[in-house]
PDB file of N, CA and C in Angstrom:
ATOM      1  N   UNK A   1       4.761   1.700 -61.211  1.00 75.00           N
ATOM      2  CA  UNK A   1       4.967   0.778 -60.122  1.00 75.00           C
ATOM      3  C   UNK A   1       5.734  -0.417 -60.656  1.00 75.00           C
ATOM      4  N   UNK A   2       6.851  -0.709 -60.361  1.00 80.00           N
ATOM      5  CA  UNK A   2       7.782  -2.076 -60.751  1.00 80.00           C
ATOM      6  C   UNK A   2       7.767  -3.039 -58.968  1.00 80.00           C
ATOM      7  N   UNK A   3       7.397  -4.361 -59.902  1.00 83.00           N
ATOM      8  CA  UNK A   3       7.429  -5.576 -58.801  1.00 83.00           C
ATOM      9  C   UNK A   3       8.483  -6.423 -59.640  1.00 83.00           C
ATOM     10  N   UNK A   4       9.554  -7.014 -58.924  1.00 83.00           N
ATOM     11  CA  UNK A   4      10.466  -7.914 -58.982  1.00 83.00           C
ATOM     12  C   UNK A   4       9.804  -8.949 -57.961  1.00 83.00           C
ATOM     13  N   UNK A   5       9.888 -10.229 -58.473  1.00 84.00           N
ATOM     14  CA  UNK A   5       9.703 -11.852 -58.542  1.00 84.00           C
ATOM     15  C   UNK A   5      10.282 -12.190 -56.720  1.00 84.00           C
ATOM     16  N   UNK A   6      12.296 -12.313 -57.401  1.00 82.00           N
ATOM     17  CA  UNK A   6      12.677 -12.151 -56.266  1.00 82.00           C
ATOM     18  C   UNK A   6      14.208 -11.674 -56.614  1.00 82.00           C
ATOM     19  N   UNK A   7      14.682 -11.348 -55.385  1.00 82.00           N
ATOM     20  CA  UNK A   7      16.139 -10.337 -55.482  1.00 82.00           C
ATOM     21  C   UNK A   7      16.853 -11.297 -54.867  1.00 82.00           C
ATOM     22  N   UNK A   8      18.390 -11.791 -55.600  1.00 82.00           N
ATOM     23  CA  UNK A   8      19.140 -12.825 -54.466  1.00 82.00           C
ATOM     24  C   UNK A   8      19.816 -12.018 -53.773  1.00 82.00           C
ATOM     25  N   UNK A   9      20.473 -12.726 -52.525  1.00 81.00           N
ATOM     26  CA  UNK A   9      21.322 -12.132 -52.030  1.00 81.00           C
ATOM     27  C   UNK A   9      22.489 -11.243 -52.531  1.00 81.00           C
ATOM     28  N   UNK A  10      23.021 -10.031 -52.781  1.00 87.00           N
ATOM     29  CA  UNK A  10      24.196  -9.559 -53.006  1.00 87.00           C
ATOM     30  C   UNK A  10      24.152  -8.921 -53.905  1.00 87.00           C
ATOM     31  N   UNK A  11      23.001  -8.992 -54.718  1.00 89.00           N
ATOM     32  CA  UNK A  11      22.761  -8.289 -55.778  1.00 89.00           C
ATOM     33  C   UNK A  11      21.839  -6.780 -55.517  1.00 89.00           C
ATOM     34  N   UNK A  12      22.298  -6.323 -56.864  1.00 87.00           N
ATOM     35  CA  UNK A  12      21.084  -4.768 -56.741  1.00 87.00           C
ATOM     36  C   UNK A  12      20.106  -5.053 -58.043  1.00 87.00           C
ATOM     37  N   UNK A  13      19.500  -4.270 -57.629  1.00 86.00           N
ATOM     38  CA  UNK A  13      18.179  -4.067 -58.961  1.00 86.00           C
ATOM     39  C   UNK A  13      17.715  -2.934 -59.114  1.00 86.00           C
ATOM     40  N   UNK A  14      17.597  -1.781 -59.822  1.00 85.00           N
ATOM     41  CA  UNK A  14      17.820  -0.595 -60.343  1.00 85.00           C
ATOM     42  C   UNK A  14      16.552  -0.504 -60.767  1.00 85.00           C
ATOM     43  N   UNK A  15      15.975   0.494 -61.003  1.00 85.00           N
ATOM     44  CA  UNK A  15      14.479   0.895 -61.363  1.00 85.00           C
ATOM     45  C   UNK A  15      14.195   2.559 -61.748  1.00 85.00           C
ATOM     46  N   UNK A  16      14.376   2.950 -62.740  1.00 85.00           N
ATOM     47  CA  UNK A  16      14.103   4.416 -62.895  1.00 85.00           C
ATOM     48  C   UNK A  16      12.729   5.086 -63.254  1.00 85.00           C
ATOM     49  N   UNK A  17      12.361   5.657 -62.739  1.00 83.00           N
ATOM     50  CA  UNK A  17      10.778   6.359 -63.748  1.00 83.00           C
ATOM     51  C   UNK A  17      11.274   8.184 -64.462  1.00 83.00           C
ATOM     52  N   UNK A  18      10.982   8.142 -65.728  1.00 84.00           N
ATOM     53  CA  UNK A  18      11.019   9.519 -65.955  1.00 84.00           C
ATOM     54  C   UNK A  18       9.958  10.597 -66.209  1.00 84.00           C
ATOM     55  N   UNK A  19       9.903  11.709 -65.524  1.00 81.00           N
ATOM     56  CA  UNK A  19       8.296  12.034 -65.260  1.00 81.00           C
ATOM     57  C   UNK A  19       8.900  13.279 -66.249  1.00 81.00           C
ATOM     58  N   UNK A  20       7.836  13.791 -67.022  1.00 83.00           N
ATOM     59  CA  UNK A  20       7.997  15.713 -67.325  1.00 83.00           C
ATOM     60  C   UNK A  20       7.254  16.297 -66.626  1.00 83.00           C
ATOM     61  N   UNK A  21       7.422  17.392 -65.484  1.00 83.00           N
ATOM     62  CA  UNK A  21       7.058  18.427 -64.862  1.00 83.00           C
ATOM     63  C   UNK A  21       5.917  19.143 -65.680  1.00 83.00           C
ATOM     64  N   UNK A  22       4.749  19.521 -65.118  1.00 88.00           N
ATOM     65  CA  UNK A  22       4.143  20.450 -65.928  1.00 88.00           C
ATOM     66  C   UNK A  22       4.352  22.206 -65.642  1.00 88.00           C
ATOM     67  N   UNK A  23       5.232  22.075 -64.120  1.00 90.00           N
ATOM     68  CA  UNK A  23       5.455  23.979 -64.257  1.00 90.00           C
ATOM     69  C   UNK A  23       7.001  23.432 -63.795  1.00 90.00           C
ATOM     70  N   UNK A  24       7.178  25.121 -63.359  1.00 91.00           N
ATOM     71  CA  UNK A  24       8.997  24.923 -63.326  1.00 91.00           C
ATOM     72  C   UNK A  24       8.927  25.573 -61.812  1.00 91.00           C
ATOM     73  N   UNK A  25       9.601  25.265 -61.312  1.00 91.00           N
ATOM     74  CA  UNK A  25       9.673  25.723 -59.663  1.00 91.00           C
ATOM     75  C   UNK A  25      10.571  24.682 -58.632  1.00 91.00           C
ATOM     76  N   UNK A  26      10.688  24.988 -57.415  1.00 90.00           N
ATOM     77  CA  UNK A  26      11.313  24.344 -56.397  1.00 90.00           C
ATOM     78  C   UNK A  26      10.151  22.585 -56.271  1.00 90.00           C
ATOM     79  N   UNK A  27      10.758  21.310 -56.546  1.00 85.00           N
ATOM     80  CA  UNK A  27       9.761  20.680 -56.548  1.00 85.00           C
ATOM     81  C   UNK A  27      10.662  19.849 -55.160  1.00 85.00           C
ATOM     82  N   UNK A  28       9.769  19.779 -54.087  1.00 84.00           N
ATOM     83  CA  UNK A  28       9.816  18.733 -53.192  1.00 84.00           C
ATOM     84  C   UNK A  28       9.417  16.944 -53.441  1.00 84.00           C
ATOM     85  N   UNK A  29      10.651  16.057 -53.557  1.00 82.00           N
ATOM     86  CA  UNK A  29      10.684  15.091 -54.073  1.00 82.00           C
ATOM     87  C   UNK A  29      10.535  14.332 -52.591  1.00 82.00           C
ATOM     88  N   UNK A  30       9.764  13.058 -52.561  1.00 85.00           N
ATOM     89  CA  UNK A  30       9.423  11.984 -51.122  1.00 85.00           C
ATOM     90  C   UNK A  30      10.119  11.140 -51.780  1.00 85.00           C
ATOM     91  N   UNK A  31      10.617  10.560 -50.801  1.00 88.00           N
ATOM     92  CA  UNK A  31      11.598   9.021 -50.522  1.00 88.00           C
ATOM     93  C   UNK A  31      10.298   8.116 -51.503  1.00 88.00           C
ATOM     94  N   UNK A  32      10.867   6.785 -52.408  1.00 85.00           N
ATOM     95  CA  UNK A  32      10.136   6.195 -52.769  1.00 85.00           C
ATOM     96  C   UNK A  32       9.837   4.739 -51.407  1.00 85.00           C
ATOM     97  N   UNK A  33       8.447   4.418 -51.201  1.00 88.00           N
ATOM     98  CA  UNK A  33       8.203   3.302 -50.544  1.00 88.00           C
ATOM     99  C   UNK A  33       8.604   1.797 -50.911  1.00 88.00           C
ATOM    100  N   UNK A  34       9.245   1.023 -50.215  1.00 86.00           N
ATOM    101  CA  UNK A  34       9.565  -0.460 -50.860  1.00 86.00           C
ATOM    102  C   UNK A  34       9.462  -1.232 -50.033  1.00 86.00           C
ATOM    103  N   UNK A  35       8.693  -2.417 -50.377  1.00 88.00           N
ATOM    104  CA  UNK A  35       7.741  -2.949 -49.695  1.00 88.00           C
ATOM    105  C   UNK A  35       8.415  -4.569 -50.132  1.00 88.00           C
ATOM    106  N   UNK A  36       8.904  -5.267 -49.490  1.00 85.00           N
ATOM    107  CA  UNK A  36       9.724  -6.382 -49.741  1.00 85.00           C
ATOM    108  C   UNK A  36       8.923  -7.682 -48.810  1.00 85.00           C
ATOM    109  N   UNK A  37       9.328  -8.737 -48.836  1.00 85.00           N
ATOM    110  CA  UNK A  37       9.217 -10.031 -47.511  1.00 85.00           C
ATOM    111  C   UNK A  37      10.992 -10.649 -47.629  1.00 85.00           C
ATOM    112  N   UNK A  38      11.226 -10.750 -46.631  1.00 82.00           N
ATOM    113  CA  UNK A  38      12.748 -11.346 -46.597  1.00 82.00           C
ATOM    114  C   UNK A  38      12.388 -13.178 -46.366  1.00 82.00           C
ATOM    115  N   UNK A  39      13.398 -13.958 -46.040  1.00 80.00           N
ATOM    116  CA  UNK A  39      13.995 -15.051 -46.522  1.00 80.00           C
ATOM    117  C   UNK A  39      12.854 -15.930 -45.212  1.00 80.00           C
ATOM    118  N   UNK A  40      12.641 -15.166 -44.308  1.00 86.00           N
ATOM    119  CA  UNK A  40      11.358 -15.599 -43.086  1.00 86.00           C
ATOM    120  C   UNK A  40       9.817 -15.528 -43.899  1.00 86.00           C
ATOM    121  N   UNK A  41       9.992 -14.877 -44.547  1.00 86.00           N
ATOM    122  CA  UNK A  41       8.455 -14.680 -45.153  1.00 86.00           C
ATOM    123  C   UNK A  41       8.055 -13.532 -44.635  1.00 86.00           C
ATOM    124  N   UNK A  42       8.391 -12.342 -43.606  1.00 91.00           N
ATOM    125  CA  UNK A  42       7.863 -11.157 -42.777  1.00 91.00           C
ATOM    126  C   UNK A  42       8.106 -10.079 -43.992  1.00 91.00           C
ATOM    127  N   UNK A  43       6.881  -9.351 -43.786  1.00 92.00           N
ATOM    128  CA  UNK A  43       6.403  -8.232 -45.083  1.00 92.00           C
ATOM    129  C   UNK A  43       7.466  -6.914 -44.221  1.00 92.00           C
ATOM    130  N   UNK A  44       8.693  -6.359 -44.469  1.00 92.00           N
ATOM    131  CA  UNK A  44       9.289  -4.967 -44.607  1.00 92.00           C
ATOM    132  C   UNK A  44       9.021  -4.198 -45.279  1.00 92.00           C
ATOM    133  N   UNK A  45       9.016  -3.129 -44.817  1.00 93.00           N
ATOM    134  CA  UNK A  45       9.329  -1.403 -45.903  1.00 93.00           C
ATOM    135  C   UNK A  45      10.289  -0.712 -45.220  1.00 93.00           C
ATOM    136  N   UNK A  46      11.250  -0.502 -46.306  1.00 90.00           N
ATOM    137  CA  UNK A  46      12.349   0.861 -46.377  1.00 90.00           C
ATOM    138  C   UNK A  46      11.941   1.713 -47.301  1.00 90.00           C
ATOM    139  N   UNK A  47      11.954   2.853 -47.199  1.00 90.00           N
ATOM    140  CA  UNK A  47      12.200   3.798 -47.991  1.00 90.00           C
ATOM    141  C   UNK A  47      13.542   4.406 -48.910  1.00 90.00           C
ATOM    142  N   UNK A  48      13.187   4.936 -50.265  1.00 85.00           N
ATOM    143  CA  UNK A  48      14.837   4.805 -51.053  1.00 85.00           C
ATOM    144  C   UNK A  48      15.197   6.439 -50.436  1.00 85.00           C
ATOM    145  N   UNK A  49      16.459   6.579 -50.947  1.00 85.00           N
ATOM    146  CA  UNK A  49      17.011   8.097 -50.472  1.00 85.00           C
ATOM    147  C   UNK A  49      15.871   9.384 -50.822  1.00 85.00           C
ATOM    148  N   UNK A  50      16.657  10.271 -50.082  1.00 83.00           N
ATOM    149  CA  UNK A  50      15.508  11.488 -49.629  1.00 83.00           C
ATOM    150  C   UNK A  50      16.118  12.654 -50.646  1.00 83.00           C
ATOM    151  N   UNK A  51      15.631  13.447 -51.527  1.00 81.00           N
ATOM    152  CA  UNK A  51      16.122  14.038 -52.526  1.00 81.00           C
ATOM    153  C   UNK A  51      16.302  15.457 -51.933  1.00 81.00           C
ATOM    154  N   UNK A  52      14.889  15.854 -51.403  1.00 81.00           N
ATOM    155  CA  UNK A  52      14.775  17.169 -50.451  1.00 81.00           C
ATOM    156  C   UNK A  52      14.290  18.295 -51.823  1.00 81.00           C
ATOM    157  N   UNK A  53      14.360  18.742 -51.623  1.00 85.00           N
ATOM    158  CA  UNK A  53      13.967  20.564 -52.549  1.00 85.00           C
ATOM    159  C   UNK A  53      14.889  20.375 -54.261  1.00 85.00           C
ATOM    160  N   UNK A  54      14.882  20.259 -55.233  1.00 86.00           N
ATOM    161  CA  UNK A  54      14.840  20.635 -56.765  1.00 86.00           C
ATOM    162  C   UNK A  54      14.322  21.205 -57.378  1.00 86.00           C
ATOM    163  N   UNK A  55      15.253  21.840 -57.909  1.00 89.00           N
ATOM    164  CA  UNK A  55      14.708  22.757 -58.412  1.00 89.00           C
ATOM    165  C   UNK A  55      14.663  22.663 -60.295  1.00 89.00           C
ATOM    166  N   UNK A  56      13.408  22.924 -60.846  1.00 90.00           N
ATOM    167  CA  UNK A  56      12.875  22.382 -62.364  1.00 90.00           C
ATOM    168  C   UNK A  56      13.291  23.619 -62.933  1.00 90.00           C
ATOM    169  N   UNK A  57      13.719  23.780 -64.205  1.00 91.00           N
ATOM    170  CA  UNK A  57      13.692  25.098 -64.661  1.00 91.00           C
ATOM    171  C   UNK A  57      12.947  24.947 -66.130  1.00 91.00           C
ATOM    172  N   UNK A  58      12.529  26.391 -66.601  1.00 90.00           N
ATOM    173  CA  UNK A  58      12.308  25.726 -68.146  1.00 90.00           C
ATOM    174  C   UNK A  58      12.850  25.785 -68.497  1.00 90.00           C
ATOM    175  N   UNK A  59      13.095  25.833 -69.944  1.00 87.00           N
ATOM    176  CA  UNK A  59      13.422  25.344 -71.183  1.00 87.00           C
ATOM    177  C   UNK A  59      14.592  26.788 -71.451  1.00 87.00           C
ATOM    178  N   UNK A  60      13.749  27.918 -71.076  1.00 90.00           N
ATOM    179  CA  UNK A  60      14.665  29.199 -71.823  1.00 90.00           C
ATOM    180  C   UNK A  60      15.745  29.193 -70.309  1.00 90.00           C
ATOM    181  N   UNK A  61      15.411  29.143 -69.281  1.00 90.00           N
ATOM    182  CA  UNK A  61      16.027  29.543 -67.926  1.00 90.00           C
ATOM    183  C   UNK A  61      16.938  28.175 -67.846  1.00 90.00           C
ATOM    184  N   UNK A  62      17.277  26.811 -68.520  1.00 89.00           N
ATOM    185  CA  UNK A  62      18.115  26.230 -68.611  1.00 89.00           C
ATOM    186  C   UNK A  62      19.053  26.399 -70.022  1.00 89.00           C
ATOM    187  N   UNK A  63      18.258  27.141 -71.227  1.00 88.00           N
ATOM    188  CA  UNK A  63      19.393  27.331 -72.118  1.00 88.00           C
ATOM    189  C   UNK A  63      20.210  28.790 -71.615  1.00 88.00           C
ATOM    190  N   UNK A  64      19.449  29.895 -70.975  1.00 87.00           N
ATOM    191  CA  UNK A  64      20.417  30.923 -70.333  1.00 87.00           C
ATOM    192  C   UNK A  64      21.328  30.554 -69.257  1.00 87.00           C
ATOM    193  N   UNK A  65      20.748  29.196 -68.903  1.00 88.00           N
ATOM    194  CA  UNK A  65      21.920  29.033 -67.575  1.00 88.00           C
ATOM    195  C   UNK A  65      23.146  28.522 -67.739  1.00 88.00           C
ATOM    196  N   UNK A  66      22.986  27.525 -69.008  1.00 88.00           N
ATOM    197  CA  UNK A  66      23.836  26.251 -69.113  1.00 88.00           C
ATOM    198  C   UNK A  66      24.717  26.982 -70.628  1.00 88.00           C
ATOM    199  N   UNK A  67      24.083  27.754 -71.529  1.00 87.00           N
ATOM    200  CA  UNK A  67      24.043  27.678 -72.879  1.00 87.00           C
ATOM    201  C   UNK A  67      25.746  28.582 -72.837  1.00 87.00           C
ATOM    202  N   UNK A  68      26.316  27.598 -73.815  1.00 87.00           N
ATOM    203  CA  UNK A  68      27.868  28.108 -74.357  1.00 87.00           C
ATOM    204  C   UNK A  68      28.389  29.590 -74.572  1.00 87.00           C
ATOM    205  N   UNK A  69      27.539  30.343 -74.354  1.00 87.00           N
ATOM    206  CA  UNK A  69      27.510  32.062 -74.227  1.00 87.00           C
ATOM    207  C   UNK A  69      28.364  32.658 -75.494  1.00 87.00           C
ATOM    208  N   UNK A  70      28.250  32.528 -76.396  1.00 90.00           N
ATOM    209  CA  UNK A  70      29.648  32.517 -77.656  1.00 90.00           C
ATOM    210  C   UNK A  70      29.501  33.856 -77.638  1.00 90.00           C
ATOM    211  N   UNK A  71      28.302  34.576 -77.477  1.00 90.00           N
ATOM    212  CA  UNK A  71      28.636  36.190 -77.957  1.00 90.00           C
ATOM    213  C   UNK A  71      29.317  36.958 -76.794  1.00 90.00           C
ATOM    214  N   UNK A  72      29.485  36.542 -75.515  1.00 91.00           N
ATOM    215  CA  UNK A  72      29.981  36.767 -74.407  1.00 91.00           C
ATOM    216  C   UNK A  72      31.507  36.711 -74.913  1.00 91.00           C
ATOM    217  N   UNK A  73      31.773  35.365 -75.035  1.00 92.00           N
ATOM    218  CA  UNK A  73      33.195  34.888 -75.265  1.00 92.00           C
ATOM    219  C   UNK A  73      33.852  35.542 -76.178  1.00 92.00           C
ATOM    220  N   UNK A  74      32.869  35.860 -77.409  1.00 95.00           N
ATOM    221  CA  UNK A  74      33.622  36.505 -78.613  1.00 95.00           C
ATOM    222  C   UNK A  74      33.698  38.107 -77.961  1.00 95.00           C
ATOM    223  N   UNK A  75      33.178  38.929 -77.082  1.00 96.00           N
ATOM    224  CA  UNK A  75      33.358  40.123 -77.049  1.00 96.00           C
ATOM    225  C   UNK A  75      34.642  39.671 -76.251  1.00 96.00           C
ATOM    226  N   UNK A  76      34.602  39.057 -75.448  1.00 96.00           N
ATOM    227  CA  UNK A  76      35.643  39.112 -74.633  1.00 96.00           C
ATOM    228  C   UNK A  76      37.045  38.996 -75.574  1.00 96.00           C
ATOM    229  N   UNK A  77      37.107  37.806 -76.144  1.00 97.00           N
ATOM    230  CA  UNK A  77      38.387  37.678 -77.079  1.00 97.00           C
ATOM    231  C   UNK A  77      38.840  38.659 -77.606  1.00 97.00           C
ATOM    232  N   UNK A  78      37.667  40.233 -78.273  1.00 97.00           N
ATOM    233  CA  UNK A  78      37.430  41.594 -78.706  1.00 97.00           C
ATOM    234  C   UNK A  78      38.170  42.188 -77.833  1.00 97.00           C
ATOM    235  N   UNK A  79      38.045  42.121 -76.604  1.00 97.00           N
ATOM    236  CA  UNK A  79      38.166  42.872 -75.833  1.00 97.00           C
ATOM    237  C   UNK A  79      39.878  42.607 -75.603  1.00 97.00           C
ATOM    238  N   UNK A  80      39.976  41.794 -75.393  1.00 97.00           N
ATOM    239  CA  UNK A  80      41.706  41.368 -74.730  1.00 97.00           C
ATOM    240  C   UNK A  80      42.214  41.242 -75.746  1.00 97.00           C
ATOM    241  N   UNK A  81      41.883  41.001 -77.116  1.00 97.00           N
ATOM    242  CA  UNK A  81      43.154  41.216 -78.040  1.00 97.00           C
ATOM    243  C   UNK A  81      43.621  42.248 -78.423  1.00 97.00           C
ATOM    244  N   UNK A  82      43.444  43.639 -78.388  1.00 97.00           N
ATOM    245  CA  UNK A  82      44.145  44.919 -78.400  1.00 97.00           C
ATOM    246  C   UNK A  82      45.020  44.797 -76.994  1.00 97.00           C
ATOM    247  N   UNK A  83      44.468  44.305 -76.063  1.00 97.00           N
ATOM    248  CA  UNK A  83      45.443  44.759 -74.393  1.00 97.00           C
ATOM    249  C   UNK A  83      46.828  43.736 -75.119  1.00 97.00           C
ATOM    250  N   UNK A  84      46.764  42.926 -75.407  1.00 97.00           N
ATOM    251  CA  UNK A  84      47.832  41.987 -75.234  1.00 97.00           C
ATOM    252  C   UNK A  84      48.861  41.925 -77.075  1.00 97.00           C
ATOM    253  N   UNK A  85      48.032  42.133 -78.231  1.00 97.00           N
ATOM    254  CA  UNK A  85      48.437  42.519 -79.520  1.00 97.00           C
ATOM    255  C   UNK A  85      49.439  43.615 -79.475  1.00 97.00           C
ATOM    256  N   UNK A  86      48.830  45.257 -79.177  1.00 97.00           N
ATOM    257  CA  UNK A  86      49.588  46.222 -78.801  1.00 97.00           C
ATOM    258  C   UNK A  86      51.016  46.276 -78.319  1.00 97.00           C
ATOM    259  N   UNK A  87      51.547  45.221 -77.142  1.00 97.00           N
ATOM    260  CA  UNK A  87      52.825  45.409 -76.422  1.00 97.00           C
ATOM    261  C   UNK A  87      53.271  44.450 -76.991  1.00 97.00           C
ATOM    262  N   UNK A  88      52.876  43.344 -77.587  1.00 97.00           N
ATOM    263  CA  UNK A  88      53.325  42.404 -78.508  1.00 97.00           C
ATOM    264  C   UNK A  88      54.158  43.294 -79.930  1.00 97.00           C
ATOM    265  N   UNK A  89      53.264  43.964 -80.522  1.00 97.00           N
ATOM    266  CA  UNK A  89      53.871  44.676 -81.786  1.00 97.00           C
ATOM    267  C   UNK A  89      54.824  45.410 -81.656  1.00 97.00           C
ATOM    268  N   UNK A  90      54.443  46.452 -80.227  1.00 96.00           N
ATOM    269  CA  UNK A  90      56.008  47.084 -79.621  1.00 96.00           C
ATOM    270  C   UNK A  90      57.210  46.349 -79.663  1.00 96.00           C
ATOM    271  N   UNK A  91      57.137  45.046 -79.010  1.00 96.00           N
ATOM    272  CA  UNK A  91      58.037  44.397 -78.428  1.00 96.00           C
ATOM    273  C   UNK A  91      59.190  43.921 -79.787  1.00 96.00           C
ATOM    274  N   UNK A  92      57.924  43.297 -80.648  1.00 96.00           N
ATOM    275  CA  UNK A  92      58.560  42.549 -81.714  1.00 96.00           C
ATOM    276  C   UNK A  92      58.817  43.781 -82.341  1.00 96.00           C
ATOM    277  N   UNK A  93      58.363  44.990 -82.666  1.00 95.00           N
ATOM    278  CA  UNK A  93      59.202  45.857 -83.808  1.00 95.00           C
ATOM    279  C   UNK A  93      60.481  46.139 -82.345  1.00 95.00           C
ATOM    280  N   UNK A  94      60.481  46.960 -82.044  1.00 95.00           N
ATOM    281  CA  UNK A  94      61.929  47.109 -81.097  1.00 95.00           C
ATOM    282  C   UNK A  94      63.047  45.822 -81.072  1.00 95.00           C
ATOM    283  N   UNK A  95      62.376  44.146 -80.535  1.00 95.00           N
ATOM    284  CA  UNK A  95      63.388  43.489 -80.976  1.00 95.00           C
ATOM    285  C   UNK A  95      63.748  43.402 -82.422  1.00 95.00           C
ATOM    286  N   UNK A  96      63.083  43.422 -83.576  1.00 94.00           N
ATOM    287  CA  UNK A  96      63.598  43.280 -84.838  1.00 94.00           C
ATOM    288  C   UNK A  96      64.320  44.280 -85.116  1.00 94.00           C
ATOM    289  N   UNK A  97      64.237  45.387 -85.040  1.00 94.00           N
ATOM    290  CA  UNK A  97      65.067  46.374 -84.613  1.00 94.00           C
ATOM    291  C   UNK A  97      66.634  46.039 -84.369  1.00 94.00           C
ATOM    292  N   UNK A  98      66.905  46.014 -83.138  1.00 93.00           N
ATOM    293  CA  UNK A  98      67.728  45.763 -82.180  1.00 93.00           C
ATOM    294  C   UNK A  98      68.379  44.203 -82.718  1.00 93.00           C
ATOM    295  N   UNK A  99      67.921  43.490 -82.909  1.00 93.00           N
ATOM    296  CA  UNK A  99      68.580  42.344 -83.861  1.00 93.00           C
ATOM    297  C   UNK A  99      68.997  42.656 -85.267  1.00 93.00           C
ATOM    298  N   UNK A 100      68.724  43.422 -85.811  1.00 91.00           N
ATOM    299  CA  UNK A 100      68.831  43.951 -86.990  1.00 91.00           C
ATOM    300  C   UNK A 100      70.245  44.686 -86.619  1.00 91.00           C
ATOM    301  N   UNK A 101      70.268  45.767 -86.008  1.00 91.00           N
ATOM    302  CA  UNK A 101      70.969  46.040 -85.628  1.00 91.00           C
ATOM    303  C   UNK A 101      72.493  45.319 -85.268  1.00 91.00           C
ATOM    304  N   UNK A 102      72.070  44.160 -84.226  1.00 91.00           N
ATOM    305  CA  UNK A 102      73.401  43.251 -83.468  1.00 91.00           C
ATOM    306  C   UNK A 102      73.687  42.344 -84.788  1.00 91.00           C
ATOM    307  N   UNK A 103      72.831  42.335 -85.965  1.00 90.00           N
ATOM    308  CA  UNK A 103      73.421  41.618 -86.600  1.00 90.00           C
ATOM    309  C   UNK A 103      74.520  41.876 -87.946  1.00 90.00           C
ATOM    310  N   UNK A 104      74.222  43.752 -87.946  1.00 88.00           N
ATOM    311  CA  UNK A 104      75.014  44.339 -88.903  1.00 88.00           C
ATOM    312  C   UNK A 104      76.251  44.620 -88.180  1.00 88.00           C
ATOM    313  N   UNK A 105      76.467  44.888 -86.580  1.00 89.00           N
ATOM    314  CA  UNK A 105      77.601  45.188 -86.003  1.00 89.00           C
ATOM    315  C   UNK A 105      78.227  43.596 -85.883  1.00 89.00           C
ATOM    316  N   UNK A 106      77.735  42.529 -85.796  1.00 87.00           N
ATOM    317  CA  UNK A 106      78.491  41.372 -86.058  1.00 87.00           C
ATOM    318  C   UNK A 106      78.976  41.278 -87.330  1.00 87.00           C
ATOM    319  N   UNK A 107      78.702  41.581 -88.104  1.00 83.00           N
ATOM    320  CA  UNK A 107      79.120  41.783 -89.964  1.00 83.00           C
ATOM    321  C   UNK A 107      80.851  42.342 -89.862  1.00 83.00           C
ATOM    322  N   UNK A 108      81.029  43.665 -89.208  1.00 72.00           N
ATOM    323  CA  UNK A 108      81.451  44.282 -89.829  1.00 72.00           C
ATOM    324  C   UNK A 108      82.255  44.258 -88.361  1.00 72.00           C
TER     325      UNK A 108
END
């Protein structure tokens, strides 16, 4: 629970709490209550924004979700460097070739 003194006009004042979850699931978050008196002296409440449904995950179900996948990436790199190496080696032996070639008939 945080109480501020008083808030001037125009300004904000920021307030965070950090909680750890004890399970992992869809957690329904409520608007926080704020309970003020303005510049008349009359006691208000607003409520802060409405979060709605979040969802907590653990620990393994956020490193499978989020986690840099390297053995994924490396098969893949496996995978596409024969498709694209292959017509590459064609290409370059045929042009070395063929330059080899245009460059002995420029000789002579």
């Amino acid at each position: 629970q945080a109480s501020f003194d008083q808030i001037t006009a125009c300004t904000n004042v920021s307030h965070a709490v950090v909680l750890k979850p004890k399970i992992a699931g869809a957690h329904n978050f409520i608007p926080a209550m704020v309970n003020y008196k303005n510049s008349n002296g009359d006691d208000l409440v607003t409520f802060s924004s409405f979060l709605d449904n979040n969802p907590i995950l653990t620990v393994a179900e956020y490193n499978r979700k989020y986690s840099p996948h390297l053995v994924d990436w490396l098969s893949f790199v496996g995978l596409c460097t024969p498709v694209l190496l292959i017509p590459f080696l064609t290409w370059h032996s045929s042009h070395s070739k063929y330059e080899a070639l245009a460059a002995k008939a420029k000789k002579s």
